[in-house]
CSV table of C-alpha atoms and ligand atoms in Angstrom, one decimal:
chain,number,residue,atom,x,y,z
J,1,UNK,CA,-20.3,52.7,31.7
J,2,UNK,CA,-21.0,55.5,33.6
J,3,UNK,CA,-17.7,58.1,32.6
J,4,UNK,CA,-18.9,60.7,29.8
J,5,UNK,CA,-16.0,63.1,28.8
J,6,UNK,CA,-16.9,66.6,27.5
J,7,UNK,CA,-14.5,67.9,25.1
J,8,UNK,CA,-13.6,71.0,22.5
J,9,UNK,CA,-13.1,70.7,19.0
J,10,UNK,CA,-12.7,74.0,18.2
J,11,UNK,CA,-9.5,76.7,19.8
J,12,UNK,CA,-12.1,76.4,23.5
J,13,UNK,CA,-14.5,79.0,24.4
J,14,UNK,CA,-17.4,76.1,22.6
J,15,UNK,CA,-19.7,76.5,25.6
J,16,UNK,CA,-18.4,73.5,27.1
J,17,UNK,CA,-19.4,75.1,30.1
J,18,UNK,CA,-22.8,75.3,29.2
J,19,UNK,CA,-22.8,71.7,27.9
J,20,UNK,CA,-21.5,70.8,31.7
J,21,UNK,CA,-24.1,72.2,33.1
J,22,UNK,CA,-27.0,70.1,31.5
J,23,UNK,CA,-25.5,67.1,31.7
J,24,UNK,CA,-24.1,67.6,35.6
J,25,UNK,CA,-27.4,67.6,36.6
J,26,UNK,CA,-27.2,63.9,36.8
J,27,UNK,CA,-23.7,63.4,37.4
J,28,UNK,CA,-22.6,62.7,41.2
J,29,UNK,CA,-18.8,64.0,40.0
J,30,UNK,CA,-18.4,66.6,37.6
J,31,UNK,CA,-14.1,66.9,37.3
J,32,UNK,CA,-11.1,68.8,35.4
J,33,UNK,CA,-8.3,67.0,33.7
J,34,UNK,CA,-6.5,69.3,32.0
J,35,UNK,CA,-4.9,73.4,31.8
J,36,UNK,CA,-5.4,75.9,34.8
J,37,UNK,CA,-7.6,79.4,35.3
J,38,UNK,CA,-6.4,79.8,31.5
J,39,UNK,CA,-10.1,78.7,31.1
J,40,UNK,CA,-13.1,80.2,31.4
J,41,UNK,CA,-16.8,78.7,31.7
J,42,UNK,CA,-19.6,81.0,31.8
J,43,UNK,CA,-22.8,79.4,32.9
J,44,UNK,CA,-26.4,81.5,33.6
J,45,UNK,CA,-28.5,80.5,35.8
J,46,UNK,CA,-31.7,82.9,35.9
J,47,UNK,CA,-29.8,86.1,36.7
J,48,UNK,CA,-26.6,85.1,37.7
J,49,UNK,CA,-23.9,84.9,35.6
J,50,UNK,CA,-21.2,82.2,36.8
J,51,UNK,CA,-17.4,82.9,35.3
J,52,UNK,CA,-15.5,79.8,36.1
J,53,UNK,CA,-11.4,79.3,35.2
J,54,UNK,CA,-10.1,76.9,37.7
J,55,UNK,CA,-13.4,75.2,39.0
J,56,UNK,CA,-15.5,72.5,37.4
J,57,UNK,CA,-18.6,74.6,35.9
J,58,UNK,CA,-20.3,70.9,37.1
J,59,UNK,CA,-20.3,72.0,41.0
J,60,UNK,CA,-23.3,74.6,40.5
J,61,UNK,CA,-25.5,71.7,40.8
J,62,UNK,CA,-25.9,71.2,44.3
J,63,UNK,CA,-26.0,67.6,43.8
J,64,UNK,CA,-22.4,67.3,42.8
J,65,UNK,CA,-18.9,67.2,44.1
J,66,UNK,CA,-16.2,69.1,41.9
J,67,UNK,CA,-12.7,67.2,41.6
J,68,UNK,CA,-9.8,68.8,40.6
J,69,UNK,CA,-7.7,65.7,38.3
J,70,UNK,CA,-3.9,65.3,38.3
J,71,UNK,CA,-3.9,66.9,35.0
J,72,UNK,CA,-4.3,70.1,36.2
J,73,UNK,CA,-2.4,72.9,37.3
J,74,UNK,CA,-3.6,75.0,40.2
J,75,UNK,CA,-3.2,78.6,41.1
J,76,UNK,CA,-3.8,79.2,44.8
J,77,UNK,CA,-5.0,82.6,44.6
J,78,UNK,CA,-7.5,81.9,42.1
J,79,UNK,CA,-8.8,78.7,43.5
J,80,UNK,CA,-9.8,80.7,46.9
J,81,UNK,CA,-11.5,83.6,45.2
J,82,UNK,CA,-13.8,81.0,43.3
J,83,UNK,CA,-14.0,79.6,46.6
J,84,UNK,CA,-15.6,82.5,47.8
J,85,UNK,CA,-17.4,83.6,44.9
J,86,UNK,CA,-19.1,80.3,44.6
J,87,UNK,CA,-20.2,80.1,48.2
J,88,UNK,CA,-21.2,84.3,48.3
J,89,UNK,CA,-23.4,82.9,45.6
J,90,UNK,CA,-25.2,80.6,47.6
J,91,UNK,CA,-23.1,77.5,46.1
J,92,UNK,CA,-21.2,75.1,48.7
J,93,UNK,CA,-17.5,74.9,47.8
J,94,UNK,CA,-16.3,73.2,50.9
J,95,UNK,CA,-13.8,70.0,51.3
J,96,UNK,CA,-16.8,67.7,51.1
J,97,UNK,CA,-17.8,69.0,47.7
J,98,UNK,CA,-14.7,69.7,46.2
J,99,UNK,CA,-11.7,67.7,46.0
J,100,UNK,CA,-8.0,68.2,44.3
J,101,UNK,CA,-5.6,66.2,43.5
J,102,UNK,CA,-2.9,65.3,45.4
J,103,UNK,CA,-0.7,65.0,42.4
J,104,UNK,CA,-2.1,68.0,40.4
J,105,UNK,CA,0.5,70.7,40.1
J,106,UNK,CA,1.2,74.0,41.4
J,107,UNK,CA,1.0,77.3,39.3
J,108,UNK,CA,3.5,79.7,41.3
J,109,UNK,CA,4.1,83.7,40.7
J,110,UNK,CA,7.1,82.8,39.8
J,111,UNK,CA,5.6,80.5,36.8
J,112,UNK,CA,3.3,84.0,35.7
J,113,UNK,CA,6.6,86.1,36.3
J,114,UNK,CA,8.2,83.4,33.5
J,115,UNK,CA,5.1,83.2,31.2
J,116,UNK,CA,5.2,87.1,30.6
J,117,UNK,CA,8.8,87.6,30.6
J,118,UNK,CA,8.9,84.4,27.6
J,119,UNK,CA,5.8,85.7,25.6
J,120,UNK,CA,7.5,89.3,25.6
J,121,UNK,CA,11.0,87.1,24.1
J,122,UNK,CA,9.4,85.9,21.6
J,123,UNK,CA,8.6,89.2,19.6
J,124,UNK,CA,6.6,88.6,16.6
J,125,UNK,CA,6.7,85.1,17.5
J,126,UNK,CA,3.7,85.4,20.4
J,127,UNK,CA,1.3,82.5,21.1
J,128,UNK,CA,-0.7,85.3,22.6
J,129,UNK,CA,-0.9,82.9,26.4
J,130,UNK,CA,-3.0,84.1,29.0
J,131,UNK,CA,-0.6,85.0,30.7
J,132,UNK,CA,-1.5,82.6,33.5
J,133,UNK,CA,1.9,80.6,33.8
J,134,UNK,CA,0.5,77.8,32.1
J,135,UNK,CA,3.9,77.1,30.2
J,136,UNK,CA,6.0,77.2,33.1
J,137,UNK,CA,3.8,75.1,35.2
J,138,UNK,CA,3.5,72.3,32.6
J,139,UNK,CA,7.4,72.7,31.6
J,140,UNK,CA,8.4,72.2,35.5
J,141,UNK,CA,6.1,68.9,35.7
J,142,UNK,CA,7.5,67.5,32.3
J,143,UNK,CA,11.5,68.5,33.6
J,144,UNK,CA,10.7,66.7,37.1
J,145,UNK,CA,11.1,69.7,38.5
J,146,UNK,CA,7.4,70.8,39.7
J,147,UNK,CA,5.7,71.3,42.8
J,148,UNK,CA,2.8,68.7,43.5
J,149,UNK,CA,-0.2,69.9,46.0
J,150,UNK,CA,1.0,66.8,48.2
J,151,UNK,CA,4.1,68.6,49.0
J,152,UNK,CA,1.4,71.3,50.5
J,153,UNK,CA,1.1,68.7,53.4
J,154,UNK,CA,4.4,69.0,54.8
J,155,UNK,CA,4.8,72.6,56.1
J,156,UNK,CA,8.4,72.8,56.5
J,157,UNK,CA,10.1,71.1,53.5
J,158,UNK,CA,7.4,72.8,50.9
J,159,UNK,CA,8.4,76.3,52.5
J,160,UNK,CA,12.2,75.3,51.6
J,161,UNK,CA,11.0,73.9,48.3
J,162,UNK,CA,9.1,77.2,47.5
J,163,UNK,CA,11.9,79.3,48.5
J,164,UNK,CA,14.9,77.1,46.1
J,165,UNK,CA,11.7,77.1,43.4
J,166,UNK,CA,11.6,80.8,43.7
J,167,UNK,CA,15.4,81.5,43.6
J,168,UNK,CA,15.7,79.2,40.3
J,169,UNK,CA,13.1,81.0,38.8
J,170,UNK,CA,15.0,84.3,39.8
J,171,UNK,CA,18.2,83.4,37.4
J,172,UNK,CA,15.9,82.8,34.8
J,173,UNK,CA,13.9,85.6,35.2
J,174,UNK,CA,16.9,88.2,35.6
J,175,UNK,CA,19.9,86.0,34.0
J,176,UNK,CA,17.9,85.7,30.6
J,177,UNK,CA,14.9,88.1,30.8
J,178,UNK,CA,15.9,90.4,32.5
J,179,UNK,CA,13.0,90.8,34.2
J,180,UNK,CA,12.3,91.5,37.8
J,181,UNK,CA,13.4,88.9,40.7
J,182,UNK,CA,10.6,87.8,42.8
J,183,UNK,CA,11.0,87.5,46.7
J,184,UNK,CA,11.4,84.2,47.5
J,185,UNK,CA,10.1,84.9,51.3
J,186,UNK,CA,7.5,87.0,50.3
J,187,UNK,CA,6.3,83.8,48.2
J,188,UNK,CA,7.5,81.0,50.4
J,189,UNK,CA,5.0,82.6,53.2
J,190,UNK,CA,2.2,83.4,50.8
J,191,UNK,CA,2.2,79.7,50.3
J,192,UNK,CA,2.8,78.4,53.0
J,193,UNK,CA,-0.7,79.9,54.0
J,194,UNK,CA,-2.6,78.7,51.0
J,195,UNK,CA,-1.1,75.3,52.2
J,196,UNK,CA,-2.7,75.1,55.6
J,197,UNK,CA,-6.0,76.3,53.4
J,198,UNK,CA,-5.6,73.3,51.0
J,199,UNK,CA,-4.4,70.9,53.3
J,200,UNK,CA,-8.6,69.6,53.9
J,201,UNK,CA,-8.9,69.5,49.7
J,202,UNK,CA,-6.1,67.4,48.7
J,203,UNK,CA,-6.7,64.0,48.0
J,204,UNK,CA,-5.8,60.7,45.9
J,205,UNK,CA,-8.7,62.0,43.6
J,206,UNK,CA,-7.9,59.1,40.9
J,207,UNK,CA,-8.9,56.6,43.9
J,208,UNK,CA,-12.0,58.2,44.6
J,209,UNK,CA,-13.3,58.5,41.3
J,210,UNK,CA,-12.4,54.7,40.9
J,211,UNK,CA,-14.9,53.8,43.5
J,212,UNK,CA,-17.5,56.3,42.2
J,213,UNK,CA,-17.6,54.3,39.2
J,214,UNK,CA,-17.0,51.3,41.0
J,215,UNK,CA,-20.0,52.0,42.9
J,216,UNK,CA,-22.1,53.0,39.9
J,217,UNK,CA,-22.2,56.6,39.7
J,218,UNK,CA,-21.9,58.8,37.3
J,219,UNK,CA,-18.6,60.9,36.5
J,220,UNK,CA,-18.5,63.9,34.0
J,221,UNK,CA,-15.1,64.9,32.5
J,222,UNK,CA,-15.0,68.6,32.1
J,223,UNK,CA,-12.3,70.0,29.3
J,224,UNK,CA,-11.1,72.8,29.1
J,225,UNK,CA,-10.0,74.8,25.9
J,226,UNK,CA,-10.3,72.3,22.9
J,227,UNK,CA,-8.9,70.3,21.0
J,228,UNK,CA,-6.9,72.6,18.2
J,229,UNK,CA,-4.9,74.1,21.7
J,230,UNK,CA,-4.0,70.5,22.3
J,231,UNK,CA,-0.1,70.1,23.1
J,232,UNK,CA,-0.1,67.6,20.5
J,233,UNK,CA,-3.0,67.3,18.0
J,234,UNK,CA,-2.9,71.3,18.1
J,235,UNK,CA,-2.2,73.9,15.9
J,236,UNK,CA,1.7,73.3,17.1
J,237,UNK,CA,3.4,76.0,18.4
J,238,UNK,CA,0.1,77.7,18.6
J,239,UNK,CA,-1.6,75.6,21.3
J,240,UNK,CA,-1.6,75.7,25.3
J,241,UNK,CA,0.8,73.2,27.5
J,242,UNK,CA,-2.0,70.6,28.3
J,243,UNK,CA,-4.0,67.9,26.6
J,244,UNK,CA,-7.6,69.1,26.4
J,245,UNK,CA,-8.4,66.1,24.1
J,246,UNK,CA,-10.7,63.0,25.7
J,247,UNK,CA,-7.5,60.6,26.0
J,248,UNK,CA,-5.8,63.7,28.2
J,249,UNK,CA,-9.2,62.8,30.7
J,250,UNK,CA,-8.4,59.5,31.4
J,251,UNK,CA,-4.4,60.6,32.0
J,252,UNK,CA,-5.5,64.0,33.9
J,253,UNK,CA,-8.0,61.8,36.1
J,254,UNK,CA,-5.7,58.7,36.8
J,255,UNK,CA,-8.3,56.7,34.9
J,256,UNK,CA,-8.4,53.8,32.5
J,257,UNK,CA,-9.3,53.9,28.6
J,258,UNK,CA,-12.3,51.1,29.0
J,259,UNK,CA,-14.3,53.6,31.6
J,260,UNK,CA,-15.2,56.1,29.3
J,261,UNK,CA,-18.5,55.7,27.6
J,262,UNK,CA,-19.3,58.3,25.8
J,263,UNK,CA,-17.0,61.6,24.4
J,264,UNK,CA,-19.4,64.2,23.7
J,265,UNK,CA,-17.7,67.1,21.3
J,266,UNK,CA,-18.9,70.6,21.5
J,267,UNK,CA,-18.5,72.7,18.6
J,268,UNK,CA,-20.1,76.5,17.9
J,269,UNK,CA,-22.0,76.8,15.2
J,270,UNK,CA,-19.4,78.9,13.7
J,271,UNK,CA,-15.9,79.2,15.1
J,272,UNK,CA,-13.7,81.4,17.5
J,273,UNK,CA,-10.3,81.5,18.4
J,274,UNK,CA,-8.6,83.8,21.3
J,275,UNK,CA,-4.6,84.1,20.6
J,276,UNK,CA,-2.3,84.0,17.6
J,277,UNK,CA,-2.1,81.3,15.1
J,278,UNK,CA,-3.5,79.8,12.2
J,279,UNK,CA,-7.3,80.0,11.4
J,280,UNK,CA,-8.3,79.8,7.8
J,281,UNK,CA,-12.1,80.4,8.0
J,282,UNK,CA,-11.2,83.9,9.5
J,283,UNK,CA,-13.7,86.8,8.2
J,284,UNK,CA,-12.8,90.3,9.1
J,285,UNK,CA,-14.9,94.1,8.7
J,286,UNK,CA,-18.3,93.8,9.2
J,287,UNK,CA,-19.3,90.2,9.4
J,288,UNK,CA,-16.9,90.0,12.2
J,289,UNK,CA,-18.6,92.4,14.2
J,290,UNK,CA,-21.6,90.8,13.5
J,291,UNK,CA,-20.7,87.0,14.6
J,292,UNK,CA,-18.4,88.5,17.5
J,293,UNK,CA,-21.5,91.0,19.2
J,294,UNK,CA,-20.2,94.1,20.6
J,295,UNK,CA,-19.4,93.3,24.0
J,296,UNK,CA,-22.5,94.1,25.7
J,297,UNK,CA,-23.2,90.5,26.4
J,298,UNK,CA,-21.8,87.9,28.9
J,299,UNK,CA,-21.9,85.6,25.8
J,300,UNK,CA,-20.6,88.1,23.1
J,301,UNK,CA,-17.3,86.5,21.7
J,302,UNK,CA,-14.6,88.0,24.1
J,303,UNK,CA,-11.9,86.0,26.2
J,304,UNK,CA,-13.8,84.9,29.5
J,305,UNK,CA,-10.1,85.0,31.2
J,306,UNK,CA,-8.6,88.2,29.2
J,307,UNK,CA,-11.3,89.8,27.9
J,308,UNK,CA,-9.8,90.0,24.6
J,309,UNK,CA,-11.9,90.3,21.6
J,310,UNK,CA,-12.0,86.6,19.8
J,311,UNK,CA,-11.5,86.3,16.2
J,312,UNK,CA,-14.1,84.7,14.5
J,313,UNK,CA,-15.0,82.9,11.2
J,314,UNK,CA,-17.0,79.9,9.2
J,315,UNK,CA,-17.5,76.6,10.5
J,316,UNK,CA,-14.4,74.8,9.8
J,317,UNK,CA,-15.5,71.0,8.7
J,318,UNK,CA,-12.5,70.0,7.9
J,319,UNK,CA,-11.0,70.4,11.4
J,320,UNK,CA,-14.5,69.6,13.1
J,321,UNK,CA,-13.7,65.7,11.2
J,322,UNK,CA,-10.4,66.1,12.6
J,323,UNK,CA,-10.9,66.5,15.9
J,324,UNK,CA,-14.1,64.2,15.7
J,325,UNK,CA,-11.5,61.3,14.9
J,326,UNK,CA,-8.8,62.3,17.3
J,327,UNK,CA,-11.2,62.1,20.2
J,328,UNK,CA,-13.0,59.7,19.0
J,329,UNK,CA,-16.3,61.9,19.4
J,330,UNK,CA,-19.3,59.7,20.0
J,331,UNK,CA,-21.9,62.9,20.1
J,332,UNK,CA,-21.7,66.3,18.8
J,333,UNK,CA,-23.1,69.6,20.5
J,334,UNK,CA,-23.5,73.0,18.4
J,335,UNK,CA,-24.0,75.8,20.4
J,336,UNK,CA,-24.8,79.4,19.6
J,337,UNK,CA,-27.0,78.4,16.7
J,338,UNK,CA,-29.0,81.4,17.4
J,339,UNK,CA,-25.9,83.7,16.5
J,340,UNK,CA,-26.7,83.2,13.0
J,341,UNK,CA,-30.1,83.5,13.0
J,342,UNK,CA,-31.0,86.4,10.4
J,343,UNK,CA,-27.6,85.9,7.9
J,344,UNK,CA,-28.4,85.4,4.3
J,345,UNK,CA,-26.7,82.5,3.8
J,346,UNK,CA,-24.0,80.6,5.5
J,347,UNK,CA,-20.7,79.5,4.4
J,348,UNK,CA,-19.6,75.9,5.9
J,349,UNK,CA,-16.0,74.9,5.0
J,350,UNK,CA,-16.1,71.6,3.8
J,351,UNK,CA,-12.8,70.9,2.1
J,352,UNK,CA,-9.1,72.7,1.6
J,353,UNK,CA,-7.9,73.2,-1.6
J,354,UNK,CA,-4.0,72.5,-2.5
J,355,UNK,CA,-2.1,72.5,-6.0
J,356,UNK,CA,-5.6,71.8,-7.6
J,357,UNK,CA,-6.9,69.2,-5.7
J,358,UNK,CA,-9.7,69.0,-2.5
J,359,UNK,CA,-8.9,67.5,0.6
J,360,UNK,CA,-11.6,66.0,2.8
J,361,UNK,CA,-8.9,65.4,5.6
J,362,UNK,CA,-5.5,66.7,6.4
J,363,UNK,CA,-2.6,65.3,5.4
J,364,UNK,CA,-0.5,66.6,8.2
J,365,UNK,CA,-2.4,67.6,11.2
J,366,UNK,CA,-3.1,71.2,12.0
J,367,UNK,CA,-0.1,72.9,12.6
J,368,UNK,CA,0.8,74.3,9.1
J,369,UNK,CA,-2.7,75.4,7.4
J,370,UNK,CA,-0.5,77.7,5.6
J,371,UNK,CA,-1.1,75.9,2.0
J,372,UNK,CA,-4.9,75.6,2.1
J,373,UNK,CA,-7.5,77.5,0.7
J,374,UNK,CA,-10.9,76.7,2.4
J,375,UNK,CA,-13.6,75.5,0.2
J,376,UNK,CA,-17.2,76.5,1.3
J,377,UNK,CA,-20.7,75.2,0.5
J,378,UNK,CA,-23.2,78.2,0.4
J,379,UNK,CA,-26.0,77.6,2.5
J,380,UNK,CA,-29.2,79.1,3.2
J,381,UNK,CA,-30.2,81.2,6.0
J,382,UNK,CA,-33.0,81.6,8.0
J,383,UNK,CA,-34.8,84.5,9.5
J,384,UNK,CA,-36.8,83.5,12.6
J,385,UNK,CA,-36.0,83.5,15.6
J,386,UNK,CA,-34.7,80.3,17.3
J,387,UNK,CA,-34.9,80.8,20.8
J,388,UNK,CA,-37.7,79.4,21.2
J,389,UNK,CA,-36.9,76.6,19.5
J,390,UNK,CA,-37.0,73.2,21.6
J,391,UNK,CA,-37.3,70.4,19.5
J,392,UNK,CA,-36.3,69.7,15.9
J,393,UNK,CA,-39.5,70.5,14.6
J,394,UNK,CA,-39.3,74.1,16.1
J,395,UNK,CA,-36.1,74.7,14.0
J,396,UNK,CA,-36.2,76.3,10.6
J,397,UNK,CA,-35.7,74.0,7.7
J,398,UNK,CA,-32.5,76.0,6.7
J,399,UNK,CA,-31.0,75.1,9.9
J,400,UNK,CA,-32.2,71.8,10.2
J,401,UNK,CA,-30.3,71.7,6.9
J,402,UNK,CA,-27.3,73.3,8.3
J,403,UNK,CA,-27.4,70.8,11.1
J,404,UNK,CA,-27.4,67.6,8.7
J,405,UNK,CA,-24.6,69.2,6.6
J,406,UNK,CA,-22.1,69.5,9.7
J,407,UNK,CA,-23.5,65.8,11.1
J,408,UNK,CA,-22.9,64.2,7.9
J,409,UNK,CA,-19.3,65.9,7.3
J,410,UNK,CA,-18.1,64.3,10.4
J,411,UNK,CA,-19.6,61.2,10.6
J,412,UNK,CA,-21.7,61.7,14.4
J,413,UNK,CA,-25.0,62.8,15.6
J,414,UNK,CA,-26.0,65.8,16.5
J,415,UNK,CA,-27.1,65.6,19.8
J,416,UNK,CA,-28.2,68.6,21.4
J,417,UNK,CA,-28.3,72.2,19.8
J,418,UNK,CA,-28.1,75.3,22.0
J,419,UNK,CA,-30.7,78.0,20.8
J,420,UNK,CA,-29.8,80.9,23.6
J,421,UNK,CA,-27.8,81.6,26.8
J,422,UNK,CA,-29.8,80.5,29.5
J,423,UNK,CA,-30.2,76.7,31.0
J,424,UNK,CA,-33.5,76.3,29.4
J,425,UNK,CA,-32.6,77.1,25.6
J,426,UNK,CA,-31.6,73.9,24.2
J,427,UNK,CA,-32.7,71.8,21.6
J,428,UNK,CA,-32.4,67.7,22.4
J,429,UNK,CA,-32.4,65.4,20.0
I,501,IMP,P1,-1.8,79.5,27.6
I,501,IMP,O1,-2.7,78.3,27.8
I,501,IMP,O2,-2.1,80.6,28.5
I,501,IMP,O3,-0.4,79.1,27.6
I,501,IMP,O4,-2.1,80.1,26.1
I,501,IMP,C1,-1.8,79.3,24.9
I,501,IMP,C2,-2.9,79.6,23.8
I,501,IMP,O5,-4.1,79.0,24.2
I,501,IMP,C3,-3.2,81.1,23.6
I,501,IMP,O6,-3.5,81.2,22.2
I,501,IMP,C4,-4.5,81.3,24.4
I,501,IMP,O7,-5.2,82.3,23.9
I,501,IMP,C5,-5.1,80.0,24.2
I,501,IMP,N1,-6.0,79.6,25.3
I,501,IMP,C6,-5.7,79.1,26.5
I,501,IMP,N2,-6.8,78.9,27.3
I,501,IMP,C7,-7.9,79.1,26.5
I,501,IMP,C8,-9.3,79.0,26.7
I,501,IMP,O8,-9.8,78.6,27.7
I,501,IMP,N3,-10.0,79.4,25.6
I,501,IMP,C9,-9.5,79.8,24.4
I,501,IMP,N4,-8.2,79.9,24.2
I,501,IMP,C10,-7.4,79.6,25.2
């Protein structure tokens, strides 16, 4: 069964990215399901440093072709300058390596216009969105009311479309904003150009990775964010418009539930989260500084798409079992294990705490966390140096330890521990 599906279980920014890699290096399709250029996958290769928010991560292998799934929602402007990132890079990002969906949807300025002018109405109320249009996008596809990339292939009724999209937009945008109208011209033009640049990209992309796997290949489902931002099995209202979870794969890539094989989960060794909502392992003062980094880094813990500083905390077992079950997580990745190389000790949550009693799992789903106090298992740290590390045996036996305690909390194997930022400094086992 040759579909693998590469998910978050955290609030994103896992390293998925950095997962993708590895494993596209013997996939022939490496493709997005879900969300928009709210993402962001950074992957090093040697000295380059690849930022990636629309793109699968996947097409840096030269082997690969990148598909863009129906589950997506596609901002022109950004596609293009990853087009032209990728390819000043020395990595091909034509139409015969990179193929969108005909029935993915289209992020307009109109829909950014909207997501800032509704993030500002809710007052102390933010979800703290990228700002990206995310919402709007997702909120025209579910009220019927969206624009699909195959509507890019007929010149003169998607320039009408874009202009009535654009003047509906406008009443919301003055009537109940009051915000600023857009120029529905201005934008009907600007379109109608990235639609003549498209036109050779769109396809039926659910189709062609049918007979990929028809043919035997291999096909990698790249997530994005993870699954606490999930639309659903989130941290409700706190989440993103999209379902990053592995079932959100199979409906983002036109796909059926019995060709996925594996789900492979990627969790940090400690957890982030970018935004407003609920996060009880949260530190603050000076052991957020110290799991965050200052900034100096690529890989420091700061938005990839905003640049905003991430809150951090403990390991957070009780929603790692969580969204092991929900996606029914086959593997488990840590990543950033060398992050807390050097600590004392290490707190792992493995339980909440409520009217006197411990719960193992939650009786609600995630969205009110509200009446839970975390309760943490005091683990020893280690103080060498893991880098290097490339097999079990190469790992202290405080993390080794560590790495048994998370495995055994949720049930799956680890499979693969990431010991560094670049390609090379993983751990397989
Ligand atoms: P939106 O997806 O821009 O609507 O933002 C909704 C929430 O999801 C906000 O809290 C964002 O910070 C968060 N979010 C969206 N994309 C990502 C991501 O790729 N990594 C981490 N957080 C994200």
């Amino acid at each position: 069964m040759p579909l693998e599906i590469v998910i978050g279980t955290q609030w994103g920014d896992e390293g998925k990215g950095r997962v993708v890699d590895l494993l596209s290096a013997r996939a022939d399709i490496v493709a997005r399901y879900n969300g928009g250029d709210n993402a962001g996958h950074t992957v090093t290769v040697g000295e380059k440093v690849f930022k990636l928010h629309l793109i699968p991560s996947g097409i840096i292998h030269p082997g690969t072709i990148g598909v863009i799934g129906n589950g997506v929602v596609v901002y022109p402007p950004t596609l293009f300058s990853e087009i032209e990132m990728l390819e000043q890079n020395g990595v091909e990002a034509s139409p015969q390596r990179l193929r969108l969906s005909h029935a993915a949807h289209l992020i307009t300025p109109a829909h950014r216009a909207l997501d800032r002018a509704q993030e500002a109405a809710r007052g102390a109320g933010q979800i703290g969105t990228t700002g990206r249009g995310i919402g709007p996008a997702y909120t025209d596809k579910a009220a019927r009311r969206g624009i699909r990339l195959e509507e890019m292939l007929n010149p003169e009724a998607f320039h009408k479309r874009m202009l009535a999209h654009v003047e509906e937009a406008n009443q919301w945008l003055v009537g109940v904003y009051q915000a600023e109208a857009l120029d529905p011209q201005a934008v009907a033009d600007e379109y109608a150009e990235y639609a003549e640049k498209m036109r050779p990209y769109i396809t039926d992309t659910s189709l062609l990775l049918w007979q990929a796997l028809q043919n035997g290949q291999t096909v990698l489902a790249e997530g994005a964010q993870g699954t606490l931002l999930d639309l659903d099995h989130g941290t409700y209202p706190f989440v993103t418009s999209s379902t990053p979870t592995a079932a959100g794969a199979l409906v983002g890539l036109g796909l059926g539930p019995g060709t996925a094989a594996r789900v492979i989960g990627v969790t940090k060794a400690f957890q982030t989260r970018v935004g407003a909502g609920p996060f009880p392992t949260e530190v603050s003062g000076e052991m957020a500084t110290r799991l965050r980094g200052t900034g100096a880094n690529p890989w420091d813990e700061y938005g990839t798409t905003t640049g905003r500083p991430r809150r951090v905390g403990w390991l957070d077992g009780v929603l790692l079992r969580y969204a092991v079950r929900v996606n029914n997580v086959t593997d488990l990745v840590v990543t950033k294990l060398d992050v807390l190389s050097g600590l004392p000790s290490i707190l792992l949550c493995t339980g909440y705490r409520v009217n006197g009693n411990v719960l193992a799992d939650l009786p609600l789903g995630p969205a009110d966390l509200s009446p839970f106090e975390p309760v943490y298992e005091e683990l020893p740290g280690w103080t060498a140096d893991v880098r290097g590390a490339r097999s079990w045996n190469d790992l202290p036996r405080e993390a080794q330890h560590y790495l048994s305690r998370i495995s055994e909390l949720c049930g799956v194997p680890v499979c693969q521990v990431s010991v560094g930022p670049e390609r090379e400094q993983v751990v397989d086992l």
